[in-house]
mmCIF file of C-alpha atoms and ligand atoms in Angstrom:
data_model
loop_
_atom_site.group_PDB
_atom_site.id
_atom_site.type_symbol
_atom_site.label_atom_id
_atom_site.label_comp_id
_atom_site.label_asym_id
_atom_site.label_seq_id
_atom_site.Cartn_x
_atom_site.Cartn_y
_atom_site.Cartn_z
ATOM 1 C CA UNK A 23 17.084 -27.729 14.123
ATOM 2 C CA UNK A 24 20.471 -28.813 12.795
ATOM 3 C CA UNK A 25 21.242 -30.702 9.591
ATOM 4 C CA UNK A 26 24.324 -32.676 8.729
ATOM 5 C CA UNK A 27 25.805 -31.619 5.418
ATOM 6 C CA UNK A 28 28.886 -32.641 3.488
ATOM 7 C CA UNK A 29 30.448 -30.565 0.789
ATOM 8 C CA UNK A 30 33.741 -29.513 -0.747
ATOM 9 C CA UNK A 31 35.164 -26.380 0.811
ATOM 10 C CA UNK A 32 38.228 -24.865 -0.815
ATOM 11 C CA UNK A 33 39.116 -28.207 -2.408
ATOM 12 C CA UNK A 34 38.692 -30.281 0.769
ATOM 13 C CA UNK A 35 35.772 -32.523 1.685
ATOM 14 C CA UNK A 36 34.101 -31.395 4.896
ATOM 15 C CA UNK A 37 31.190 -32.541 7.023
ATOM 16 C CA UNK A 38 29.334 -30.124 9.206
ATOM 17 C CA UNK A 39 26.200 -29.725 11.299
ATOM 18 C CA UNK A 40 24.411 -26.489 10.644
ATOM 19 C CA UNK A 41 21.200 -24.807 11.715
ATOM 20 C CA UNK A 42 18.486 -24.816 9.045
ATOM 21 C CA UNK A 43 18.199 -21.011 9.061
ATOM 22 C CA UNK A 44 21.914 -20.193 8.867
ATOM 23 C CA UNK A 45 23.203 -18.582 5.693
ATOM 24 C CA UNK A 46 26.208 -19.854 3.780
ATOM 25 C CA UNK A 47 27.954 -16.553 4.569
ATOM 26 C CA UNK A 48 27.472 -16.933 8.313
ATOM 27 C CA UNK A 49 28.518 -20.576 8.255
ATOM 28 C CA UNK A 50 31.737 -19.734 6.403
ATOM 29 C CA UNK A 51 32.602 -16.838 8.690
ATOM 30 C CA UNK A 52 31.405 -18.158 12.035
ATOM 31 C CA UNK A 53 31.945 -21.907 11.777
ATOM 32 C CA UNK A 54 34.993 -22.083 9.499
ATOM 33 C CA UNK A 55 36.697 -18.739 10.306
ATOM 34 C CA UNK A 56 36.746 -17.907 6.606
ATOM 35 C CA UNK A 57 36.219 -14.167 6.938
ATOM 36 C CA UNK A 58 37.227 -13.124 3.417
ATOM 37 C CA UNK A 59 33.603 -13.029 2.271
ATOM 38 C CA UNK A 60 32.113 -9.947 3.920
ATOM 39 C CA UNK A 61 28.636 -9.013 5.026
ATOM 40 C CA UNK A 62 27.827 -5.640 3.527
ATOM 41 C CA UNK A 63 24.100 -5.314 2.949
ATOM 42 C CA UNK A 64 22.991 -8.817 3.899
ATOM 43 C CA UNK A 65 20.307 -8.686 1.222
ATOM 44 C CA UNK A 66 21.867 -9.374 -2.147
ATOM 45 C CA UNK A 67 22.673 -5.800 -3.111
ATOM 46 C CA UNK A 68 26.437 -5.317 -2.652
ATOM 47 C CA UNK A 69 28.271 -8.513 -3.646
ATOM 48 C CA UNK A 70 30.757 -8.294 -0.753
ATOM 49 C CA UNK A 71 29.751 -11.822 0.237
ATOM 50 C CA UNK A 72 30.366 -13.399 -3.203
ATOM 51 C CA UNK A 73 31.758 -16.943 -3.246
ATOM 52 C CA UNK A 74 31.674 -19.610 -5.939
ATOM 53 C CA UNK A 75 29.095 -22.392 -5.654
ATOM 54 C CA UNK A 76 29.818 -25.120 -8.196
ATOM 55 C CA UNK A 77 32.061 -22.617 -9.974
ATOM 56 C CA UNK A 78 29.432 -19.877 -10.248
ATOM 57 C CA UNK A 79 29.318 -16.665 -8.211
ATOM 58 C CA UNK A 80 26.558 -16.419 -5.604
ATOM 59 C CA UNK A 81 25.683 -13.920 -2.927
ATOM 60 C CA UNK A 82 26.359 -16.148 0.060
ATOM 61 C CA UNK A 83 24.145 -13.946 2.263
ATOM 62 C CA UNK A 84 21.169 -15.196 0.238
ATOM 63 C CA UNK A 85 22.072 -18.900 0.164
ATOM 64 C CA UNK A 86 21.195 -21.197 3.034
ATOM 65 C CA UNK A 87 24.149 -23.180 4.315
ATOM 66 C CA UNK A 88 22.170 -26.422 3.959
ATOM 67 C CA UNK A 89 22.002 -25.746 0.221
ATOM 68 C CA UNK A 90 25.774 -26.306 0.061
ATOM 69 C CA UNK A 91 25.170 -29.990 0.755
ATOM 70 C CA UNK A 92 26.876 -32.095 -1.920
ATOM 71 C CA UNK A 93 28.262 -29.053 -3.692
ATOM 72 C CA UNK A 94 31.544 -27.276 -4.237
ATOM 73 C CA UNK A 95 32.212 -24.031 -2.359
ATOM 74 C CA UNK A 96 35.214 -21.860 -3.149
ATOM 75 C CA UNK A 97 36.051 -18.747 -1.132
ATOM 76 C CA UNK A 98 38.803 -16.199 -1.601
ATOM 77 C CA UNK A 99 40.878 -18.166 0.916
ATOM 78 C CA UNK A 100 40.864 -21.169 -1.413
ATOM 79 C CA UNK A 101 41.941 -19.268 -4.482
ATOM 80 C CA UNK A 102 45.672 -19.149 -3.907
ATOM 81 C CA UNK A 103 47.857 -22.216 -4.227
ATOM 82 C CA UNK A 104 49.695 -22.127 -0.920
ATOM 83 C CA UNK A 105 51.687 -18.895 -0.983
ATOM 84 C CA UNK A 106 51.225 -18.536 -4.748
ATOM 85 C CA UNK A 107 48.479 -16.025 -5.437
ATOM 86 C CA UNK A 108 45.842 -16.603 -8.088
ATOM 87 C CA UNK A 109 46.424 -14.481 -11.213
ATOM 88 C CA UNK A 110 43.460 -12.283 -10.331
ATOM 89 C CA UNK A 111 44.746 -11.631 -6.812
ATOM 90 C CA UNK A 112 48.184 -10.748 -8.175
ATOM 91 C CA UNK A 113 46.687 -8.509 -10.846
ATOM 92 C CA UNK A 114 44.582 -6.582 -8.320
ATOM 93 C CA UNK A 115 47.785 -5.852 -6.393
ATOM 94 C CA UNK A 116 49.769 -4.922 -9.511
ATOM 95 C CA UNK A 117 47.039 -2.552 -10.689
ATOM 96 C CA UNK A 118 46.354 -1.082 -7.241
ATOM 97 C CA UNK A 119 42.741 -2.145 -7.709
ATOM 98 C CA UNK A 120 41.776 -1.797 -4.060
ATOM 99 C CA UNK A 121 41.673 0.773 -1.339
ATOM 100 C CA UNK A 122 39.838 -0.258 1.854
ATOM 101 C CA UNK A 123 39.599 -3.813 0.482
ATOM 102 C CA UNK A 124 36.100 -4.507 1.787
ATOM 103 C CA UNK A 125 34.694 -5.292 -1.653
ATOM 104 C CA UNK A 126 37.830 -7.009 -2.943
ATOM 105 C CA UNK A 127 37.204 -10.678 -2.074
ATOM 106 C CA UNK A 128 33.719 -10.528 -3.568
ATOM 107 C CA UNK A 129 34.962 -8.629 -6.601
ATOM 108 C CA UNK A 130 37.705 -11.194 -7.256
ATOM 109 C CA UNK A 131 35.343 -14.144 -6.820
ATOM 110 C CA UNK A 132 32.831 -12.573 -9.233
ATOM 111 C CA UNK A 133 35.665 -12.139 -11.746
ATOM 112 C CA UNK A 134 36.825 -15.696 -11.155
ATOM 113 C CA UNK A 135 33.322 -16.975 -11.895
ATOM 114 C CA UNK A 136 33.321 -15.036 -15.159
ATOM 115 C CA UNK A 137 36.750 -16.324 -16.222
ATOM 116 C CA UNK A 138 35.699 -19.903 -15.386
ATOM 117 C CA UNK A 139 32.999 -19.625 -18.053
ATOM 118 C CA UNK A 140 34.623 -17.152 -20.397
ATOM 119 C CA UNK A 141 38.433 -16.949 -20.139
ATOM 120 C CA UNK A 142 38.702 -14.011 -22.544
ATOM 121 C CA UNK A 143 35.778 -11.682 -21.840
ATOM 122 C CA UNK A 144 35.391 -8.242 -23.336
ATOM 123 C CA UNK A 145 35.422 -5.127 -21.165
ATOM 124 C CA UNK A 146 31.633 -4.975 -21.440
ATOM 125 C CA UNK A 147 31.326 -8.581 -20.275
ATOM 126 C CA UNK A 148 33.587 -7.802 -17.311
ATOM 127 C CA UNK A 149 31.492 -4.775 -16.383
ATOM 128 C CA UNK A 150 28.356 -6.907 -16.586
ATOM 129 C CA UNK A 151 29.915 -9.669 -14.443
ATOM 130 C CA UNK A 152 30.849 -7.274 -11.629
ATOM 131 C CA UNK A 153 27.715 -5.163 -11.900
ATOM 132 C CA UNK A 154 26.389 -6.728 -8.692
ATOM 133 C CA UNK A 155 29.553 -5.866 -6.763
ATOM 134 C CA UNK A 156 29.696 -2.403 -5.258
ATOM 135 C CA UNK A 157 32.904 -0.537 -4.497
ATOM 136 C CA UNK A 158 32.757 2.731 -2.593
ATOM 137 C CA UNK A 159 36.438 3.575 -3.021
ATOM 138 C CA UNK A 160 38.088 2.859 -6.353
ATOM 139 C CA UNK A 161 35.771 4.100 -9.067
ATOM 140 C CA UNK A 162 36.024 0.647 -10.724
ATOM 141 C CA UNK A 163 38.563 1.691 -13.395
ATOM 142 C CA UNK A 164 41.521 -0.131 -11.853
ATOM 143 C CA UNK A 165 39.371 -3.133 -10.971
ATOM 144 C CA UNK A 166 38.315 -3.501 -14.607
ATOM 145 C CA UNK A 167 41.927 -3.032 -15.762
ATOM 146 C CA UNK A 168 43.104 -5.715 -13.347
ATOM 147 C CA UNK A 169 40.538 -8.209 -14.633
ATOM 148 C CA UNK A 170 41.175 -7.242 -18.274
ATOM 149 C CA UNK A 171 44.863 -7.903 -17.794
ATOM 150 C CA UNK A 172 44.187 -11.498 -16.709
ATOM 151 C CA UNK A 173 41.535 -11.969 -19.389
ATOM 152 C CA UNK A 174 43.924 -10.914 -22.148
ATOM 153 C CA UNK A 175 46.621 -13.434 -21.190
HETATM 154 S S1 FES B 218 26.195 -8.969 1.897
HETATM 155 FE FE1 FES B 218 25.504 -10.323 0.378
HETATM 156 S S2 FES B 218 25.039 -9.053 -1.313
HETATM 157 FE FE2 FES B 218 25.600 -7.657 0.256
HETATM 158 S S1 FES B 219 38.095 -0.881 -2.136
HETATM 159 FE FE1 FES B 219 36.795 -0.037 -0.591
HETATM 160 S S2 FES B 219 34.813 -0.704 -1.173
HETATM 161 FE FE2 FES B 219 36.069 -1.330 -2.822
#
């Protein structure tokens, strides 16, 4: 069964018909071609699928698409302003805070959610905020430095 939903996606109002069982992650990737959010574990363990729902980070593999109705969804694709990267995106590049990049969109969206609530977090608060986001490549040090750099400005 399909439901009609309307929501804000990357700062634009959209209407969409979606199956009741479809996850937010699958809707974003399959119906809107927004493939920045990744499916890693598919069960809330890795954070690769993190997007912001009403400004807060969620594992989009665990959220039903119909639950986006009336809400605000921001994905990594909506973070930049045209060709101007968000400060976090730029800082990840400057600090070399990625290798394969699979975790990066989720990591940046988790950090964005933190900075929305707490623009100047401590290192411990940053570590806590990204504790649900796994990275198999970087060892986290450069990721934390990249977020710290934005948080200190
Ligand atoms: S794919 Fe959603 S938490 Fe891993
Ligand atoms: S950069 Fe490869 S998983 Fe994080």
